[in-house]
Amino acid sequence: MGADEDVALEVAAKLTDESLPWVEKYRPKSMDQLVAHEEIISTINALISANKLPHLLFYGPPGTGKTSTILACAHQMYTKSYSSMVLELNASDDRGIDVVRERIKDFAGTKQMFSHLPKLIVLDEADAMTNPAQMALRRVMEKFTRNARFCLICNYGNKIIPALQSRCTRFRFAPLSAAQATSRTTEIAEAEGVEYTADGIEACVSLGHGDMRRCLNVLQSTAMSAARVDRASVYTCTGKPQPEDVERILKSLLADDFATAFARVKEICVQHGLALIDVVSDLHAYVLQLDCADKLMQMQAVVWLAEAEARLAAGTNEKVQLAAVVGAFHAFRTTLKAT
Ligand SMILES: Nc1ncnc2c1ncn2[C@@H]1O[C@H](COP(=O)(O)OP(=O)(O)O)[C@@H](O)[C@H]1O
Ligand SMILES: [Mg+2]
C-alpha cells in the first residue's frame, strides 16, 4: 500500500511537472542554478552562515529572480523543516490588516523548539499590501525579530512605507544581462530537446529585455508553434516586428512622399501582422541612433513618437496615428537634409 502510494505520488508529480509552464518547471531550486546577481547571493549566503540574517527587501523589475532567490535561500537554510519554518504570502492571498494581525502573528509568535534558526516570512508582491497593513507590520516585525525574519518583495521599493524600508536590508535586482539570459535560455532549450538556432535564442533574449520570465515564455510558445526556434519563427510567433521590417519602415519614412510612405508602412504592418504600437516603440531606438546635427529636432521627433505611442496605447484609431507618425517624420527629415 505504502509503495503504491509512493508510485502514485511520483506519477502525479511527473504529470504536473510536464504540464507546468517552463518558467515554473525550471524555477531555480538551489542557489547555484541562479544565473545572475552573484553579489546579492554571496552576501545573503554569508549572512546565513553567520546566522545573522536581517529582514530583507528585494526590489526590481519582474522576472529577475527575486522570488526564486529567496525560495532557494530558504530551501538551503531549512532543508527538511522548510514547510514548518517558512510562511509564503503572495499577492493572490488577502493581505489586509487582519492577515498581518492574525496569520503572521500566529506564525511568528510560536517558537520552533528544535531549531536555532529564525522562521522566515516571505511577503511576495508586498507593494500590493494596503497601507494600514504595512503600518501594522512595523510593530509585528520589531516584536518578533527574535523568532522570525521577513523578506518583502516588490517591483518598486518606494511603494513600501519608509518605516518598513528602514527596518530591512535592501537589495536591488537589476534586469538580467543578455549573456546571463542567453546561457539560461539555451540550457532550458537543450533540456527540453528544442531544435533551435543561435539567432533564435538571441531573438528570445532580445524580446525579453532582461526579464527571464518573458524570455522563457517566448521560447516556449515558439517551440510549441514552430518546428524550429529561429529568428523568423520567434518574431512571427510573438507578432513583434523583425529588425529588418522596422528598418524598411524607417527607410520609407525618411525617403518617400507622404502618400507612398503611408501606404508602404501600412502594407508592411498588414503583411507581417504587426501592431503599429510595436513598430512605433521600436522606431524610437532607431531615431535616437540617427546621426542628426539638429539635436533639438531629433528630440522633438522622439517626443512625437512618444505621444503617438501613448495615444495608441489608449486605443485610438491606428490610421490616424499612422498619419501622425508619417507627418512627424516629414517634419523631422527636412532638418535631416538641411544639416
Ligand atoms: N537569476 C535567474 N536565474 C535563473 N532563472 C531565473 C532567474 N531569474 C528569473 N528566472 C526565471 O524566471 C522565472 C521567474 O522568476 P521569479 O523569481 O519569479 O522573478 P520575480 O520574482 O523577480 O518576478 C523563474 O521561474 C525562472 O525560471
Ligand atoms: Mg515574484
CSV table of C-alpha atoms and ligand atoms in Angstrom, one decimal:
chain,number,residue,atom,x,y,z
A,1,MET,CA,0.0,0.0,0.0
A,2,GLY,CA,2.7,2.4,1.0
A,3,ALA,CA,4.7,1.6,-2.1
A,4,ASP,CA,1.7,2.0,-4.3
A,5,GLU,CA,1.1,5.4,-2.8
A,6,ASP,CA,4.6,6.3,-3.4
A,7,VAL,CA,4.4,5.3,-7.1
A,8,ALA,CA,1.1,7.2,-7.4
A,9,LEU,CA,2.7,10.3,-5.9
A,10,GLU,CA,5.6,10.0,-8.2
A,11,VAL,CA,3.4,9.8,-11.3
A,12,ALA,CA,1.3,12.7,-10.1
A,13,ALA,CA,4.5,14.8,-9.6
A,14,LYS,CA,5.7,13.9,-13.1
A,15,LEU,CA,2.4,14.7,-14.7
A,16,THR,CA,2.2,18.1,-13.0
A,17,ASP,CA,5.8,18.7,-13.9
A,18,GLU,CA,5.2,18.0,-17.5
A,19,SER,CA,2.2,20.3,-17.8
A,20,LEU,CA,3.9,23.1,-15.9
A,21,PRO,CA,4.9,26.2,-17.9
A,22,TRP,CA,8.7,26.2,-18.3
A,23,VAL,CA,9.1,29.3,-16.1
A,24,GLU,CA,7.9,27.2,-13.2
A,25,LYS,CA,9.3,23.9,-14.3
A,26,TYR,CA,12.8,25.5,-14.4
A,27,ARG,CA,12.5,27.7,-11.5
A,28,PRO,CA,15.9,27.5,-9.9
A,29,LYS,CA,15.7,25.1,-7.0
A,30,SER,CA,19.1,25.9,-5.5
A,31,MET,CA,21.3,29.0,-5.3
A,32,ASP,CA,23.8,27.6,-7.9
A,33,GLN,CA,21.1,27.5,-10.6
A,34,LEU,CA,20.6,31.2,-10.4
A,35,VAL,CA,22.4,32.9,-13.2
A,36,ALA,CA,22.6,36.5,-12.0
A,37,HIS,CA,23.2,38.8,-9.0
A,38,GLU,CA,26.2,37.0,-7.7
A,39,GLU,CA,27.0,39.7,-5.1
A,40,ILE,CA,23.5,39.6,-3.7
A,41,ILE,CA,23.6,35.8,-3.4
A,42,SER,CA,27.1,35.7,-1.8
A,43,THR,CA,26.1,38.5,0.6
A,44,ILE,CA,23.0,36.5,1.7
A,45,ASN,CA,24.9,33.3,1.9
A,46,ALA,CA,27.5,35.0,4.2
A,47,LEU,CA,24.7,36.3,6.4
A,48,ILE,CA,23.0,32.9,6.6
A,49,SER,CA,26.2,31.1,7.5
A,50,ALA,CA,27.0,33.7,10.2
A,51,ASN,CA,23.4,33.2,11.4
A,52,LYS,CA,22.9,37.0,11.1
A,53,LEU,CA,20.1,37.2,8.5
A,54,PRO,CA,18.5,40.6,8.7
A,55,HIS,CA,15.0,41.5,7.4
A,56,LEU,CA,15.2,41.7,3.7
A,57,LEU,CA,13.7,43.9,1.0
A,58,PHE,CA,14.1,42.7,-2.6
A,59,TYR,CA,13.0,45.1,-5.3
A,60,GLY,CA,13.4,45.3,-9.1
A,61,PRO,CA,11.6,44.6,-12.3
A,62,PRO,CA,9.6,41.4,-12.9
A,63,GLY,CA,11.3,38.2,-13.9
A,64,THR,CA,14.7,39.0,-12.4
A,65,GLY,CA,14.7,36.2,-9.9
A,66,LYS,CA,13.5,37.8,-6.7
A,67,THR,CA,11.1,35.1,-5.7
A,68,SER,CA,13.4,32.4,-6.9
A,69,THR,CA,16.3,33.7,-4.9
A,70,ILE,CA,14.5,33.8,-1.5
A,71,LEU,CA,12.9,30.4,-2.1
A,72,ALA,CA,16.3,28.9,-3.0
A,73,CYS,CA,17.8,30.5,0.1
A,74,ALA,CA,15.1,29.2,2.3
A,75,HIS,CA,15.4,25.7,0.9
A,76,GLN,CA,19.1,25.8,1.6
A,77,MET,CA,18.7,27.1,5.1
A,78,TYR,CA,15.9,24.9,6.3
A,79,THR,CA,16.1,21.8,4.1
A,80,LYS,CA,13.6,19.3,5.6
A,81,SER,CA,11.9,21.7,8.0
A,82,TYR,CA,11.1,24.1,5.2
A,83,SER,CA,7.3,23.7,5.4
A,84,SER,CA,7.2,24.4,9.2
A,85,MET,CA,9.6,27.3,9.1
A,86,VAL,CA,8.6,29.3,6.1
A,87,LEU,CA,5.4,31.2,5.5
A,88,GLU,CA,4.8,32.4,2.0
A,89,LEU,CA,2.2,35.0,1.4
A,90,ASN,CA,1.6,36.2,-2.1
A,91,ALA,CA,-0.5,38.8,-3.8
A,92,SER,CA,-3.3,36.4,-4.5
A,93,ASP,CA,-3.8,35.9,-0.8
A,94,ASP,CA,-5.8,38.5,1.0
A,95,ARG,CA,-3.2,40.6,2.9
A,96,GLY,CA,-5.2,43.2,4.6
A,97,ILE,CA,-4.6,44.2,8.2
A,98,ASP,CA,-6.3,41.1,9.6
A,99,VAL,CA,-3.8,38.8,8.0
A,100,VAL,CA,-1.0,40.7,9.4
A,101,ARG,CA,-2.6,40.7,12.8
A,102,GLU,CA,-3.6,37.0,12.8
A,103,ARG,CA,-1.7,34.8,10.5
A,104,ILE,CA,1.6,36.4,10.6
A,105,LYS,CA,1.4,36.9,14.4
A,106,ASP,CA,0.4,33.2,14.9
A,107,PHE,CA,3.2,32.0,12.7
A,108,ALA,CA,5.9,34.3,14.1
A,109,GLY,CA,4.7,34.2,17.7
A,110,THR,CA,5.4,30.5,18.2
A,111,LYS,CA,9.0,29.4,18.6
A,112,GLN,CA,10.2,26.3,16.9
A,113,MET,CA,11.5,24.0,19.7
A,114,PHE,CA,14.4,22.2,17.9
A,115,SER,CA,15.7,24.9,15.7
A,116,HIS,CA,18.2,27.6,16.4
A,117,LEU,CA,17.2,29.3,13.1
A,118,PRO,CA,14.6,32.1,13.0
A,119,LYS,CA,11.5,31.4,10.9
A,120,LEU,CA,11.1,33.1,7.6
A,121,ILE,CA,8.1,35.0,6.3
A,122,VAL,CA,8.1,35.9,2.6
A,123,LEU,CA,5.7,38.6,1.6
A,124,ASP,CA,5.8,38.4,-2.2
A,125,GLU,CA,4.5,41.4,-4.1
A,126,ALA,CA,4.5,43.4,-0.9
A,127,ASP,CA,3.7,46.7,-2.8
A,128,ALA,CA,0.1,45.3,-3.1
A,129,MET,CA,-0.3,45.4,0.6
A,130,THR,CA,-2.6,48.1,1.9
A,131,ASN,CA,-1.0,51.0,3.8
A,132,PRO,CA,-2.7,50.1,7.1
A,133,ALA,CA,-1.4,46.5,6.8
A,134,GLN,CA,2.1,47.9,6.2
A,135,MET,CA,1.8,50.1,9.3
A,136,ALA,CA,0.7,47.1,11.3
A,137,LEU,CA,3.6,45.1,10.0
A,138,ARG,CA,6.1,47.6,11.5
A,139,ARG,CA,5.2,46.6,15.0
A,140,VAL,CA,5.0,42.9,14.3
A,141,MET,CA,8.4,43.0,12.7
A,142,GLU,CA,10.0,44.5,15.7
A,143,LYS,CA,8.2,42.4,18.2
A,144,PHE,CA,9.1,39.1,16.7
A,145,THR,CA,12.6,39.7,15.5
A,146,ARG,CA,13.8,37.1,17.9
A,147,ASN,CA,11.7,34.4,16.2
A,148,ALA,CA,11.3,35.4,12.6
A,149,ARG,CA,12.8,37.3,9.7
A,150,PHE,CA,10.8,39.0,7.0
A,151,CYS,CA,11.5,39.1,3.3
A,152,LEU,CA,9.5,41.7,1.4
A,153,ILE,CA,9.5,41.5,-2.3
A,154,CYS,CA,8.2,44.2,-4.7
A,155,ASN,CA,8.8,45.9,-8.1
A,156,TYR,CA,9.1,49.4,-6.7
A,157,GLY,CA,11.0,49.8,-3.4
A,158,ASN,CA,9.3,53.2,-2.8
A,159,LYS,CA,5.9,51.6,-2.6
A,160,ILE,CA,6.9,50.3,0.7
A,161,ILE,CA,6.4,52.7,3.6
A,162,PRO,CA,9.7,54.3,4.7
A,163,ALA,CA,9.3,52.9,8.2
A,164,LEU,CA,9.4,49.4,6.8
A,165,GLN,CA,12.2,50.2,4.4
A,166,SER,CA,14.4,51.3,7.2
A,167,ARG,CA,13.9,48.1,9.1
A,168,CYS,CA,15.2,46.0,6.1
A,169,THR,CA,18.4,45.5,4.2
A,170,ARG,CA,17.6,46.4,0.6
A,171,PHE,CA,18.8,44.5,-2.4
A,172,ARG,CA,18.1,45.7,-5.9
A,173,PHE,CA,17.6,43.1,-8.6
A,174,ALA,CA,18.7,44.5,-11.9
A,175,PRO,CA,17.4,43.2,-15.3
A,176,LEU,CA,19.5,40.2,-16.4
A,177,SER,CA,22.3,40.9,-18.9
A,178,ALA,CA,22.0,39.4,-22.4
A,179,ALA,CA,24.8,36.9,-21.6
A,180,GLN,CA,23.1,35.7,-18.5
A,181,ALA,CA,19.7,35.3,-20.1
A,182,THR,CA,21.3,33.6,-23.1
A,183,SER,CA,23.0,31.0,-21.1
A,184,ARG,CA,19.9,30.1,-19.1
A,185,THR,CA,17.6,30.1,-22.1
A,186,THR,CA,20.0,27.9,-24.1
A,187,GLU,CA,20.2,25.5,-21.1
A,188,ILE,CA,16.5,25.1,-21.0
A,189,ALA,CA,16.1,24.7,-24.8
A,190,GLU,CA,18.7,21.9,-24.5
A,191,ALA,CA,16.9,20.3,-21.6
A,192,GLU,CA,13.6,20.4,-23.5
A,193,GLY,CA,15.1,19.0,-26.7
A,194,VAL,CA,14.1,22.0,-28.6
A,195,GLU,CA,15.5,22.5,-32.1
A,196,TYR,CA,17.0,25.9,-32.1
A,197,THR,CA,19.4,28.3,-33.8
A,198,ALA,CA,21.7,30.8,-32.1
A,199,ASP,CA,19.8,33.7,-33.6
A,200,GLY,CA,16.5,32.2,-32.4
A,201,ILE,CA,17.8,32.3,-28.8
A,202,GLU,CA,19.2,35.8,-29.4
A,203,ALA,CA,15.7,36.9,-30.5
A,204,CYS,CA,14.1,35.4,-27.4
A,205,VAL,CA,16.6,37.2,-25.2
A,206,SER,CA,16.2,40.5,-27.0
A,207,LEU,CA,12.4,40.4,-26.8
A,208,GLY,CA,12.8,39.6,-23.1
A,209,HIS,CA,14.5,42.9,-22.2
A,210,GLY,CA,16.2,41.4,-19.2
A,211,ASP,CA,13.1,39.7,-17.9
A,212,MET,CA,13.9,36.0,-17.7
A,213,ARG,CA,10.3,35.0,-17.3
A,214,ARG,CA,9.4,36.7,-20.6
A,215,CYS,CA,12.4,35.1,-22.4
A,216,LEU,CA,11.3,31.6,-21.4
A,217,ASN,CA,7.7,32.3,-22.3
A,218,VAL,CA,8.7,33.4,-25.7
A,219,LEU,CA,10.9,30.4,-26.1
A,220,GLN,CA,8.1,28.0,-25.0
A,221,SER,CA,5.4,29.5,-27.2
A,222,THR,CA,7.7,29.5,-30.2
A,223,ALA,CA,8.8,25.9,-29.5
A,224,MET,CA,5.1,24.9,-29.3
A,225,SER,CA,4.0,26.6,-32.5
A,226,ALA,CA,7.0,26.2,-34.8
A,227,ALA,CA,9.2,23.2,-35.7
A,228,ARG,CA,12.4,25.2,-35.1
A,229,VAL,CA,13.1,28.2,-32.9
A,230,ASP,CA,14.9,30.6,-35.2
A,231,ARG,CA,14.8,34.3,-35.6
A,232,ALA,CA,11.9,34.4,-38.0
A,233,SER,CA,9.7,31.9,-36.0
A,234,VAL,CA,10.3,33.8,-32.8
A,235,TYR,CA,9.2,37.1,-34.3
A,236,THR,CA,6.3,35.6,-36.2
A,237,CYS,CA,5.0,33.8,-33.1
A,238,THR,CA,5.2,36.8,-30.8
A,239,GLY,CA,3.9,39.2,-33.6
A,240,LYS,CA,6.7,41.6,-32.8
A,241,PRO,CA,8.3,43.4,-35.7
A,242,GLN,CA,11.6,42.0,-37.0
A,243,PRO,CA,14.5,44.4,-37.1
A,244,GLU,CA,14.5,44.3,-40.9
A,245,ASP,CA,10.9,45.3,-41.1
A,246,VAL,CA,11.5,48.2,-38.8
A,247,GLU,CA,14.5,49.2,-40.9
A,248,ARG,CA,12.4,49.1,-44.1
A,249,ILE,CA,9.7,51.2,-42.5
A,250,LEU,CA,12.2,53.7,-41.3
A,251,LYS,CA,13.7,53.9,-44.8
A,252,SER,CA,10.4,54.6,-46.3
A,253,LEU,CA,9.5,57.2,-43.6
A,254,LEU,CA,12.7,59.1,-44.3
A,255,ALA,CA,12.6,59.0,-48.1
A,256,ASP,CA,9.1,58.6,-49.6
A,257,ASP,CA,6.4,61.2,-50.0
A,258,PHE,CA,3.5,61.2,-47.6
A,259,ALA,CA,1.1,59.0,-49.5
A,260,THR,CA,3.7,56.4,-50.5
A,261,ALA,CA,5.2,56.2,-47.0
A,262,PHE,CA,1.7,55.9,-45.5
A,263,ALA,CA,0.8,53.0,-47.9
A,264,ARG,CA,4.1,51.3,-47.5
A,265,VAL,CA,4.1,51.2,-43.7
A,266,LYS,CA,0.5,50.0,-43.7
A,267,GLU,CA,1.4,47.3,-46.2
A,268,ILE,CA,4.4,46.0,-44.2
A,269,CYS,CA,2.2,46.0,-41.0
A,270,VAL,CA,-0.6,44.1,-42.7
A,271,GLN,CA,1.8,41.6,-44.4
A,272,HIS,CA,3.5,40.7,-41.1
A,273,GLY,CA,0.6,41.2,-38.8
A,274,LEU,CA,2.3,43.9,-36.8
A,275,ALA,CA,0.7,46.3,-34.4
A,276,LEU,CA,1.6,49.9,-35.1
A,277,ILE,CA,2.3,50.5,-31.4
A,278,ASP,CA,5.1,47.9,-31.5
A,279,VAL,CA,6.6,49.5,-34.6
A,280,VAL,CA,6.5,52.9,-33.0
A,281,SER,CA,8.2,51.8,-29.9
A,282,ASP,CA,10.9,50.1,-32.0
A,283,LEU,CA,11.3,53.2,-34.2
A,284,HIS,CA,12.1,55.2,-31.2
A,285,ALA,CA,15.5,53.4,-30.7
A,286,TYR,CA,16.4,53.9,-34.4
A,287,VAL,CA,15.6,57.6,-34.3
A,288,LEU,CA,17.9,58.1,-31.3
A,289,GLN,CA,20.7,56.4,-33.2
A,290,LEU,CA,20.3,58.5,-36.4
A,291,ASP,CA,23.2,60.9,-36.9
A,292,CYS,CA,21.5,64.2,-36.8
A,293,ALA,CA,23.2,67.6,-36.4
A,294,ASP,CA,20.0,69.3,-35.2
A,295,LYS,CA,19.7,67.6,-31.8
A,296,LEU,CA,16.7,69.6,-30.8
A,297,MET,CA,14.7,68.4,-33.8
A,298,GLN,CA,15.8,64.8,-33.0
A,299,MET,CA,14.5,65.1,-29.5
A,300,GLN,CA,11.3,66.7,-30.9
A,301,ALA,CA,10.9,63.6,-33.1
A,302,VAL,CA,11.3,61.3,-30.1
A,303,VAL,CA,8.6,63.3,-28.3
A,304,TRP,CA,6.2,62.9,-31.3
A,305,LEU,CA,6.8,59.2,-31.3
A,306,ALA,CA,6.2,59.0,-27.5
A,307,GLU,CA,2.9,60.9,-28.0
A,308,ALA,CA,1.8,58.6,-30.8
A,309,GLU,CA,2.6,55.6,-28.7
A,310,ALA,CA,0.6,56.9,-25.7
A,311,ARG,CA,-2.4,57.6,-27.9
A,312,LEU,CA,-2.1,54.1,-29.5
A,313,ALA,CA,-2.0,52.6,-26.0
A,314,ALA,CA,-5.1,54.4,-25.1
A,315,GLY,CA,-6.8,52.7,-28.1
A,316,THR,CA,-7.1,55.4,-30.7
A,317,ASN,CA,-7.5,54.9,-34.4
A,318,GLU,CA,-4.4,53.3,-36.0
A,319,LYS,CA,-4.8,55.0,-39.4
A,320,VAL,CA,-5.0,58.5,-37.8
A,321,GLN,CA,-1.9,57.7,-35.7
A,322,LEU,CA,0.0,56.3,-38.6
A,323,ALA,CA,-0.7,59.5,-40.5
A,324,ALA,CA,0.6,61.4,-37.5
A,325,VAL,CA,3.8,59.4,-37.4
A,326,VAL,CA,4.4,59.8,-41.2
A,327,GLY,CA,3.8,63.5,-40.7
A,328,ALA,CA,6.2,63.7,-37.8
A,329,PHE,CA,8.9,62.1,-39.9
A,330,HIS,CA,8.2,64.6,-42.7
A,331,ALA,CA,8.9,67.5,-40.4
A,332,PHE,CA,11.9,65.8,-38.9
A,333,ARG,CA,13.6,64.8,-42.1
A,334,THR,CA,13.6,68.3,-43.6
A,335,THR,CA,16.1,69.2,-40.9
A,336,LEU,CA,18.0,66.0,-41.5
A,337,LYS,CA,18.5,67.0,-45.1
A,338,ALA,CA,19.3,70.6,-44.3
A,339,THR,CA,22.1,69.5,-42.0
B,1,LIG,N1,18.5,34.8,-11.9
B,1,LIG,C1,17.8,33.8,-12.5
B,1,LIG,N2,18.4,32.7,-12.8
B,1,LIG,C2,17.7,31.7,-13.4
B,1,LIG,N3,16.4,31.7,-13.8
B,1,LIG,C3,15.8,32.9,-13.5
B,1,LIG,C4,16.4,34.0,-12.8
B,1,LIG,N4,15.5,35.0,-12.7
B,1,LIG,C5,14.4,34.5,-13.2
B,1,LIG,N5,14.5,33.3,-13.6
B,1,LIG,C6,13.4,32.5,-14.3
B,1,LIG,O1,12.3,33.3,-14.4
B,1,LIG,C7,11.2,32.8,-13.6
B,1,LIG,C8,10.6,33.9,-12.8
B,1,LIG,O2,11.5,34.4,-11.8
B,1,LIG,P1,11.0,35.0,-10.4
B,1,LIG,O3,12.0,34.7,-9.4
B,1,LIG,O4,9.6,34.6,-10.1
B,1,LIG,O5,11.0,36.5,-10.8
B,1,LIG,P2,10.5,37.8,-9.9
B,1,LIG,O6,10.0,37.2,-8.6
B,1,LIG,O7,11.7,38.6,-9.8
B,1,LIG,O8,9.4,38.4,-10.8
B,1,LIG,C9,11.8,31.7,-12.8
B,1,LIG,O9,10.9,30.7,-12.6
B,1,LIG,C10,13.0,31.3,-13.5
B,1,LIG,O10,12.6,30.3,-14.4
B,2,MG,MG,8.0,37.2,-7.9
